Coordinates of N, CA and C and ligand atoms in Angstrom, one line a residue:
M26 N 1.4 -21.9 -57.3 CA 1.6 -22.4 -58.7 C 1.7 -23.9 -58.7
K27 N 0.9 -24.6 -59.5 CA 1.0 -26.0 -59.5 C 1.6 -26.5 -60.8
Y28 N 2.6 -27.4 -60.6 CA 3.3 -27.9 -61.8 C 2.9 -29.3 -62.1
E29 N 2.9 -29.6 -63.4 CA 2.5 -30.9 -63.9 C 3.8 -31.8 -64.1
L30 N 3.7 -33.0 -64.0 CA 4.8 -33.9 -64.4 C 5.1 -33.6 -65.9
S31 N 6.5 -33.5 -66.1 CA 6.8 -33.2 -67.5 C 6.5 -34.3 -68.5
K32 N 6.0 -33.9 -69.6 CA 5.7 -34.9 -70.7 C 6.9 -35.4 -71.3
L33 N 7.0 -36.7 -71.6 CA 8.1 -37.3 -72.4 C 7.7 -37.2 -73.9
N34 N 8.6 -36.7 -74.7 CA 8.3 -36.7 -76.1 C 8.6 -37.9 -76.9
Y35 N 8.8 -39.0 -76.1 CA 9.1 -40.3 -76.7 C 8.6 -41.4 -75.8
P36 N 8.4 -42.6 -76.4 CA 7.8 -43.7 -75.6 C 8.9 -44.3 -74.7
Y37 N 8.4 -45.0 -73.7 CA 9.3 -45.6 -72.7 C 10.3 -46.5 -73.2
N38 N 9.9 -47.2 -74.4 CA 10.9 -48.1 -74.9 C 11.9 -47.5 -75.9
A39 N 11.8 -46.2 -76.1 CA 12.7 -45.5 -77.1 C 14.2 -45.6 -76.8
L40 N 14.5 -45.8 -75.5 CA 15.9 -45.8 -75.1 C 16.5 -47.2 -75.0
E41 N 15.7 -48.2 -75.4 CA 16.2 -49.6 -75.4 C 17.3 -49.7 -76.4
P42 N 18.3 -50.5 -76.3 CA 18.5 -51.4 -75.1 C 19.3 -50.8 -74.0
Y43 N 19.6 -49.5 -74.1 CA 20.5 -48.9 -73.0 C 19.8 -48.6 -71.7
I44 N 18.5 -48.1 -71.8 CA 17.7 -47.9 -70.7 C 16.4 -48.6 -71.0
D45 N 16.0 -49.6 -70.2 CA 14.8 -50.4 -70.4 C 13.5 -49.7 -70.1
A46 N 12.5 -50.1 -70.8 CA 11.2 -49.5 -70.8 C 10.6 -49.5 -69.4
Q47 N 10.8 -50.6 -68.7 CA 10.2 -50.7 -67.3 C 10.8 -49.7 -66.4
T48 N 12.1 -49.6 -66.5 CA 12.8 -48.6 -65.6 C 12.3 -47.2 -66.0
M49 N 12.2 -46.9 -67.3 CA 11.7 -45.5 -67.7 C 10.3 -45.2 -67.1
E50 N 9.4 -46.2 -67.3 CA 8.1 -46.0 -66.8 C 7.9 -45.8 -65.3
I51 N 8.6 -46.6 -64.6 CA 8.6 -46.4 -63.1 C 9.3 -45.1 -62.7
H52 N 10.4 -44.8 -63.4 CA 11.1 -43.6 -63.0 C 10.3 -42.4 -63.3
H53 N 9.6 -42.3 -64.4 CA 8.8 -41.2 -64.8 C 7.5 -41.1 -64.0
L54 N 6.7 -42.2 -64.1 CA 5.4 -42.2 -63.6 C 5.3 -42.3 -62.0
K55 N 6.3 -42.9 -61.4 CA 6.3 -43.0 -60.0 C 7.2 -42.0 -59.3
H56 N 8.5 -42.1 -59.6 CA 9.5 -41.3 -58.9 C 9.3 -39.8 -59.3
H57 N 9.3 -39.5 -60.6 CA 9.2 -38.1 -60.9 C 7.8 -37.5 -60.5
Q58 N 6.8 -38.3 -60.6 CA 5.5 -37.9 -60.2 C 5.5 -37.5 -58.7
A59 N 6.1 -38.4 -57.9 CA 6.1 -38.2 -56.5 C 6.9 -36.9 -56.1
Y60 N 8.0 -36.6 -56.8 CA 8.7 -35.4 -56.5 C 7.9 -34.2 -56.9
T61 N 7.2 -34.3 -58.0 CA 6.3 -33.2 -58.5 C 5.2 -32.9 -57.5
D62 N 4.5 -34.0 -57.0 CA 3.4 -33.8 -56.1 C 3.9 -33.2 -54.8
K63 N 5.0 -33.7 -54.3 CA 5.5 -33.2 -53.0 C 6.0 -31.8 -53.1
M64 N 6.6 -31.4 -54.3 CA 7.0 -30.0 -54.5 C 5.7 -29.1 -54.5
N65 N 4.7 -29.6 -55.2 CA 3.5 -28.8 -55.3 C 2.9 -28.6 -53.9
A66 N 2.9 -29.7 -53.1 CA 2.3 -29.6 -51.8 C 3.0 -28.5 -50.9
V67 N 4.3 -28.4 -51.0 CA 5.0 -27.4 -50.2 C 4.8 -26.0 -50.8
L68 N 4.8 -25.9 -52.1 CA 4.6 -24.6 -52.7 C 3.2 -24.0 -52.5
E69 N 2.2 -24.9 -52.2 CA 0.8 -24.5 -51.9 C 0.8 -23.6 -50.7
K70 N 1.8 -23.9 -49.8 CA 1.8 -23.1 -48.5 C 2.3 -21.7 -48.7
Y71 N 2.9 -21.5 -49.9 CA 3.6 -20.2 -50.2 C 3.1 -19.6 -51.6
P72 N 1.8 -19.2 -51.6 CA 1.2 -18.8 -52.9 C 1.9 -17.6 -53.5
D73 N 2.7 -16.8 -52.8 CA 3.4 -15.7 -53.4 C 4.6 -16.1 -54.2
L74 N 5.0 -17.3 -54.0 CA 6.2 -17.8 -54.7 C 5.9 -18.3 -56.1
T75 N 5.8 -17.4 -57.0 CA 5.3 -17.8 -58.4 C 6.4 -17.9 -59.4
A76 N 7.6 -17.7 -59.0 CA 8.8 -17.8 -59.9 C 8.9 -19.3 -60.3
E77 N 9.6 -19.6 -61.4 CA 9.9 -20.9 -61.8 C 10.7 -21.7 -60.7
P78 N 10.5 -23.0 -60.6 CA 11.2 -23.7 -59.5 C 12.7 -23.5 -59.6
E79 N 13.3 -23.4 -60.8 CA 14.8 -23.2 -60.9 C 15.2 -21.9 -60.2
T80 N 14.4 -20.9 -60.4 CA 14.7 -19.6 -59.8 C 14.5 -19.7 -58.3
L81 N 13.4 -20.3 -57.9 CA 13.2 -20.5 -56.4 C 14.4 -21.2 -55.8
M82 N 14.9 -22.2 -56.5 CA 16.0 -23.0 -56.0 C 17.2 -22.2 -55.8
S83 N 17.5 -21.2 -56.7 CA 18.7 -20.4 -56.6 C 18.6 -19.4 -55.5
Q84 N 17.3 -19.2 -55.0 CA 17.1 -18.2 -53.9 C 16.6 -18.8 -52.6
L85 N 16.8 -20.1 -52.5 CA 16.1 -20.9 -51.5 C 16.2 -20.3 -50.1
G86 N 17.4 -19.8 -49.7 CA 17.6 -19.3 -48.3 C 16.8 -18.0 -48.1
S87 N 16.4 -17.3 -49.1 CA 15.8 -16.0 -48.9 C 14.3 -15.9 -49.3
L88 N 13.7 -17.1 -49.4 CA 12.3 -17.1 -49.8 C 11.3 -16.9 -48.7
G89 N 11.8 -17.0 -47.5 CA 10.8 -16.9 -46.3 C 10.2 -18.2 -46.0
M90 N 10.8 -19.3 -46.5 CA 10.3 -20.7 -46.2 C 10.8 -21.1 -44.8
S91 N 10.1 -21.9 -44.1 CA 10.6 -22.5 -42.9 C 11.8 -23.4 -43.2
E92 N 12.6 -23.7 -42.2 CA 13.8 -24.6 -42.5 C 13.3 -26.0 -43.0
T93 N 12.2 -26.5 -42.4 CA 11.7 -27.8 -42.9 C 11.2 -27.7 -44.3
D94 N 10.5 -26.6 -44.6 CA 10.0 -26.5 -46.0 C 11.1 -26.3 -47.0
Q95 N 12.2 -25.6 -46.6 CA 13.3 -25.4 -47.5 C 13.9 -26.8 -47.8
S96 N 14.0 -27.6 -46.8 CA 14.5 -29.0 -47.0 C 13.6 -29.8 -47.9
I97 N 12.3 -29.7 -47.7 CA 11.4 -30.4 -48.6 C 11.5 -29.9 -50.1
F98 N 11.6 -28.6 -50.2 CA 11.7 -28.0 -51.6 C 13.1 -28.4 -52.2
K99 N 14.1 -28.4 -51.4 CA 15.4 -28.8 -51.9 C 15.4 -30.3 -52.4
N100 N 14.7 -31.1 -51.7 CA 14.6 -32.6 -52.1 C 13.6 -32.8 -53.3
H101 N 12.4 -32.3 -53.1 CA 11.4 -32.6 -54.1 C 11.3 -31.6 -55.2
G102 N 11.6 -30.4 -55.0 CA 11.8 -29.4 -56.0 C 13.0 -29.8 -56.9
G103 N 14.0 -30.2 -56.2 CA 15.2 -30.7 -56.9 C 14.9 -31.9 -57.7
G104 N 14.2 -32.8 -57.2 CA 13.8 -34.0 -58.0 C 13.0 -33.6 -59.2
Y105 N 12.1 -32.7 -59.0 CA 11.3 -32.2 -60.2 C 12.2 -31.6 -61.2
I106 N 13.0 -30.6 -60.8 CA 13.9 -29.9 -61.8 C 14.9 -30.8 -62.5
N107 N 15.5 -31.7 -61.7 CA 16.6 -32.5 -62.2 C 16.1 -33.5 -63.2
H108 N 14.9 -34.1 -62.9 CA 14.4 -35.1 -63.9 C 13.9 -34.5 -65.1
K109 N 13.3 -33.3 -65.0 CA 12.8 -32.6 -66.2 C 14.0 -32.4 -67.2
L110 N 15.2 -32.0 -66.8 CA 16.3 -31.8 -67.7 C 16.8 -33.2 -68.2
F111 N 16.8 -34.2 -67.3 CA 17.3 -35.5 -67.6 C 16.5 -36.1 -68.8
W112 N 15.1 -36.0 -68.7 CA 14.3 -36.5 -69.8 C 14.5 -35.7 -71.1
E113 N 14.6 -34.4 -71.0 CA 14.8 -33.6 -72.2 C 16.1 -34.0 -72.9
L114 N 17.2 -34.2 -72.1 CA 18.5 -34.6 -72.7 C 18.4 -36.0 -73.4
L115 N 17.5 -36.9 -72.9 CA 17.5 -38.2 -73.5 C 16.5 -38.3 -74.7
D116 N 15.9 -37.2 -75.1 CA 15.0 -37.2 -76.2 C 15.7 -37.6 -77.5
P117 N 15.3 -38.7 -78.1 CA 16.1 -39.2 -79.3 C 16.0 -38.2 -80.4
A118 N 15.1 -37.3 -80.4 CA 15.0 -36.3 -81.4 C 15.8 -35.0 -81.2
S119 N 16.5 -35.0 -80.0 CA 17.3 -33.8 -79.7 C 18.5 -33.7 -80.6
Q120 N 18.9 -32.5 -80.9 CA 20.0 -32.2 -81.9 C 21.3 -31.9 -81.2
K121 N 22.4 -32.0 -81.9 CA 23.7 -31.7 -81.4 C 23.8 -30.2 -81.2
D122 N 24.3 -29.8 -80.1 CA 24.6 -28.4 -79.8 C 26.0 -28.1 -80.1
E123 N 26.2 -27.5 -81.3 CA 27.6 -27.3 -81.8 C 28.4 -26.4 -80.9
Q124 N 27.7 -25.3 -80.4 CA 28.4 -24.3 -79.6 C 28.8 -25.0 -78.3
L125 N 28.0 -25.7 -77.7 CA 28.3 -26.4 -76.4 C 29.5 -27.4 -76.6
S126 N 29.4 -28.1 -77.7 CA 30.4 -29.1 -78.0 C 31.8 -28.4 -78.1
A127 N 31.8 -27.3 -78.8 CA 33.1 -26.6 -79.0 C 33.6 -26.1 -77.7
E128 N 32.7 -25.6 -76.8 CA 33.1 -25.1 -75.5 C 33.6 -26.2 -74.6
I129 N 33.0 -27.4 -74.7 CA 33.5 -28.5 -74.0 C 34.9 -28.9 -74.4
K130 N 35.1 -28.9 -75.7 CA 36.5 -29.2 -76.3 C 37.5 -28.2 -75.8
A131 N 37.1 -27.0 -75.8 CA 38.0 -25.9 -75.4 C 38.3 -26.0 -73.9
T132 N 37.4 -26.4 -73.1 CA 37.5 -26.5 -71.6 C 38.2 -27.7 -71.2
F133 N 37.9 -28.9 -71.8 CA 38.4 -30.2 -71.3 C 39.3 -30.9 -72.3
S134 N 39.8 -30.2 -73.2 CA 40.8 -30.7 -74.3 C 40.1 -31.5 -75.4
S135 N 39.2 -32.4 -75.0 CA 38.4 -33.1 -76.0 C 37.1 -33.7 -75.5
I136 N 36.3 -34.1 -76.3 CA 35.0 -34.7 -75.9 C 35.3 -36.0 -75.1
A137 N 36.3 -36.7 -75.5 CA 36.6 -38.0 -74.9 C 37.1 -37.7 -73.4
E138 N 38.0 -36.7 -73.3 CA 38.5 -36.3 -72.0 C 37.3 -35.8 -71.1
F139 N 36.4 -35.1 -71.6 CA 35.2 -34.6 -70.9 C 34.4 -35.8 -70.4
K140 N 34.2 -36.7 -71.3 CA 33.3 -37.9 -71.0 C 34.0 -38.7 -69.8
E141 N 35.3 -38.8 -69.9 CA 36.0 -39.6 -68.8 C 35.8 -38.9 -67.5
K142 N 36.0 -37.6 -67.5 CA 35.9 -36.8 -66.2 C 34.5 -36.9 -65.7
F143 N 33.5 -36.7 -66.6 CA 32.1 -36.7 -66.2 C 31.7 -38.1 -65.6
T144 N 32.2 -39.2 -66.3 CA 31.9 -40.5 -65.9 C 32.5 -40.8 -64.5
Q145 N 33.7 -40.3 -64.3 CA 34.3 -40.5 -62.9 C 33.5 -39.8 -61.9
A146 N 32.9 -38.6 -62.2 CA 32.1 -37.9 -61.2 C 30.8 -38.8 -60.9
A147 N 30.3 -39.4 -61.9 CA 29.1 -40.2 -61.8 C 29.3 -41.5 -61.0
V148 N 30.4 -42.1 -61.4 CA 30.7 -43.4 -60.7 C 31.2 -43.2 -59.3
N149 N 31.9 -42.2 -59.0 CA 32.4 -41.9 -57.7 C 31.5 -41.2 -56.7
Q150 N 30.3 -40.8 -57.2 CA 29.4 -40.2 -56.3 C 28.9 -41.3 -55.3
F151 N 29.2 -41.0 -54.0 CA 28.9 -42.0 -53.0 C 27.4 -42.0 -52.7
G152 N 26.7 -43.2 -52.9 CA 25.3 -43.2 -52.7 C 24.5 -42.5 -53.8
S153 N 23.3 -42.1 -53.5 CA 22.4 -41.5 -54.5 C 22.8 -40.1 -54.8
G154 N 22.6 -39.8 -56.1 CA 22.9 -38.4 -56.5 C 23.0 -38.3 -58.0
W155 N 23.7 -37.2 -58.4 CA 23.7 -36.9 -59.8 C 25.1 -36.4 -60.2
A156 N 25.5 -36.6 -61.5 CA 26.7 -36.0 -62.1 C 26.2 -34.9 -63.0
W157 N 27.0 -33.8 -63.0 CA 26.6 -32.6 -63.7 C 27.7 -32.0 -64.6
L158 N 27.3 -31.5 -65.7 CA 28.1 -30.4 -66.3 C 27.2 -29.1 -66.1
V159 N 27.9 -28.1 -65.6 CA 27.1 -26.9 -65.3 C 27.9 -25.7 -65.9
R160 N 27.2 -24.6 -66.0 CA 27.8 -23.3 -66.2 C 27.8 -22.6 -64.8
N161 N 29.0 -22.4 -64.3 CA 29.1 -21.9 -62.9 C 28.9 -20.4 -62.9
S162 N 29.1 -19.8 -61.7 CA 28.8 -18.4 -61.5 C 29.8 -17.5 -62.3
A163 N 31.0 -18.1 -62.6 CA 32.0 -17.4 -63.4 C 31.7 -17.6 -64.9
K164 N 30.6 -18.3 -65.2 CA 30.2 -18.6 -66.6 C 31.1 -19.6 -67.3
K165 N 31.9 -20.4 -66.5 CA 32.7 -21.4 -67.0 C 32.1 -22.8 -66.8
L166 N 32.5 -23.7 -67.7 CA 31.9 -25.1 -67.6 C 32.6 -25.8 -66.4
E167 N 31.9 -26.6 -65.7 CA 32.4 -27.3 -64.5 C 31.7 -28.6 -64.4
I168 N 32.5 -29.6 -64.0 CA 31.9 -31.0 -63.7 C 31.9 -31.2 -62.2
Y169 N 30.8 -31.7 -61.7 CA 30.8 -32.2 -60.3 C 29.6 -33.1 -60.1
S170 N 29.6 -33.7 -58.9 CA 28.4 -34.5 -58.6 C 27.8 -33.9 -57.3
T171 N 26.5 -34.2 -57.1 CA 25.8 -33.8 -55.9 C 25.1 -35.0 -55.3
P172 N 24.9 -34.9 -54.0 CA 24.1 -36.0 -53.3 C 22.6 -35.8 -53.5
N173 N 21.9 -36.9 -53.3 CA 20.4 -36.8 -53.2 C 19.8 -36.1 -54.4
Q174 N 18.9 -35.1 -54.2 CA 18.4 -34.4 -55.4 C 18.9 -33.0 -55.4
D175 N 20.1 -32.7 -54.8 CA 20.6 -31.4 -54.7 C 20.8 -30.9 -56.2
S176 N 20.3 -29.7 -56.5 CA 20.3 -29.1 -57.8 C 21.5 -28.1 -57.8
P177 N 22.2 -28.0 -59.0 CA 23.2 -27.0 -59.1 C 22.6 -25.6 -59.0
W178 N 21.3 -25.4 -59.2 CA 20.7 -24.1 -59.0 C 20.8 -23.6 -57.6
L179 N 21.0 -24.5 -56.6 CA 21.2 -24.1 -55.2 C 22.4 -23.2 -55.1
K180 N 23.4 -23.4 -56.0 CA 24.6 -22.6 -56.0 C 24.5 -21.5 -57.1
G181 N 23.4 -21.4 -57.8 CA 23.2 -20.4 -58.8 C 23.9 -20.9 -60.1
H182 N 24.2 -22.2 -60.2 CA 24.8 -22.8 -61.4 C 23.8 -23.3 -62.4
Q183 N 24.0 -23.1 -63.6 CA 23.0 -23.6 -64.6 C 23.4 -25.0 -65.1
P184 N 22.5 -26.0 -64.8 CA 22.9 -27.3 -65.3 C 22.7 -27.5 -66.8
L185 N 23.7 -28.1 -67.4 CA 23.6 -28.3 -68.9 C 23.5 -29.8 -69.3
I186 N 24.2 -30.7 -68.6 CA 24.1 -32.1 -68.8 C 24.0 -32.8 -67.4
C187 N 23.2 -33.8 -67.3 CA 23.1 -34.5 -66.0 C 22.8 -36.0 -66.2
L188 N 23.4 -36.7 -65.3 CA 23.1 -38.2 -65.2 C 22.7 -38.5 -63.8
D189 N 21.5 -39.2 -63.8 CA 20.9 -39.6 -62.5 C 21.6 -40.9 -62.1
V190 N 22.3 -40.9 -61.0 CA 22.9 -42.2 -60.5 C 22.3 -42.7 -59.3
W191 N 21.0 -42.4 -59.0 CA 20.2 -43.1 -58.0 C 20.0 -44.5 -58.5
E192 N 20.0 -45.5 -57.6 CA 19.8 -46.9 -58.1 C 18.5 -47.0 -58.8
H193 N 17.4 -46.2 -58.5 CA 16.2 -46.4 -59.2 C 16.3 -46.1 -60.7
A194 N 17.4 -45.4 -61.1 CA 17.6 -45.1 -62.5 C 18.2 -46.3 -63.3
Y195 N 18.7 -47.3 -62.6 CA 19.5 -48.3 -63.4 C 19.4 -49.7 -62.8
Y196 N 18.9 -49.9 -61.6 CA 19.1 -51.1 -60.9 C 18.4 -52.3 -61.6
L197 N 17.2 -52.1 -62.2 CA 16.5 -53.3 -62.8 C 17.3 -53.9 -63.9
K198 N 18.0 -53.1 -64.7 CA 18.8 -53.6 -65.8 C 20.3 -53.9 -65.4
Y199 N 20.8 -53.0 -64.6 CA 22.3 -53.0 -64.4 C 22.7 -53.5 -63.0
Q200 N 21.7 -53.7 -62.1 CA 22.0 -54.0 -60.7 C 23.0 -53.1 -60.1
N201 N 24.1 -53.6 -59.6 CA 25.2 -52.8 -59.0 C 26.2 -52.2 -59.9
K202 N 26.0 -52.4 -61.3 CA 27.0 -52.0 -62.2 C 26.7 -50.6 -62.7
R203 N 27.0 -49.6 -61.9 CA 26.7 -48.2 -62.2 C 27.6 -47.8 -63.4
A204 N 28.9 -48.2 -63.4 CA 29.8 -47.8 -64.5 C 29.3 -48.3 -65.8
E205 N 28.7 -49.4 -65.9 CA 28.2 -49.9 -67.2 C 26.9 -49.1 -67.6
Y206 N 26.1 -48.8 -66.7 CA 25.0 -47.9 -66.9 C 25.5 -46.5 -67.5
A207 N 26.5 -45.9 -66.8 CA 27.0 -44.6 -67.2 C 27.6 -44.7 -68.6
A208 N 28.3 -45.8 -68.9 CA 28.9 -46.0 -70.2 C 27.8 -46.1 -71.3
N209 N 26.7 -46.8 -71.0 CA 25.7 -47.0 -71.9 C 24.7 -45.8 -72.1
W210 N 24.9 -44.8 -71.2 CA 24.1 -43.6 -71.3 C 24.6 -42.6 -72.4
W211 N 26.0 -42.7 -72.6 CA 26.5 -41.7 -73.5 C 25.9 -41.8 -74.9
P212 N 25.7 -43.0 -75.5 CA 25.1 -43.0 -76.8 C 23.8 -42.4 -76.9
L213 N 23.1 -42.2 -75.8 CA 21.7 -41.6 -75.8 C 21.8 -40.1 -75.8
L214 N 22.9 -39.6 -75.5 CA 23.1 -38.1 -75.3 C 23.4 -37.5 -76.7
K215 N 22.5 -36.8 -77.3 CA 22.7 -36.3 -78.7 C 23.3 -34.9 -78.7
I216 N 23.3 -34.2 -77.6 CA 23.6 -32.8 -77.7 C 25.1 -32.5 -77.9
I217 N 26.0 -33.5 -77.6 CA 27.4 -33.3 -77.8 C 28.0 -34.3 -78.8
Ligands
MN3_5 MN1 15.7 -40.4 -60.6

């Protein structure tokens, strides 16, 4: 199964001034494309694996892939999956999810409290990685960060909100100021 780079439903400059157009273009056309191509290359070796990448990720240890190929799929399949959700969440046309917002308030006391905890996970992730709000195996909301391109699907968790804290996501505009990037990302998130 061959996957295409996900289409953005908005132009690269749509997230200005919070995320600059040049960062968006390089991030989408170069980084996400590279993850997509490398995921496709490893999946070509396993033509029987026709399930969606998210499903494959949740079953990674039992797919019959070599250790090396599992590692490639974890990194590049993860990069493909993670960025797909990241772009969707940043779509300026996306709508507020009332049900999710209510559940976040019920779980974390308030949206403000949730944002603070999530931002801490993003800022404190050492090195490259992601901050997540997931629905875990017990169907509860949970915040954590992962290194590299590790996807919550590896643990069978469904990702709901994600923030890319790789330097490629923010360095052109924010340099070393990850906290400022994280703070400026919230206004772009329409679903809560
Ligand atoms: Mn990225």
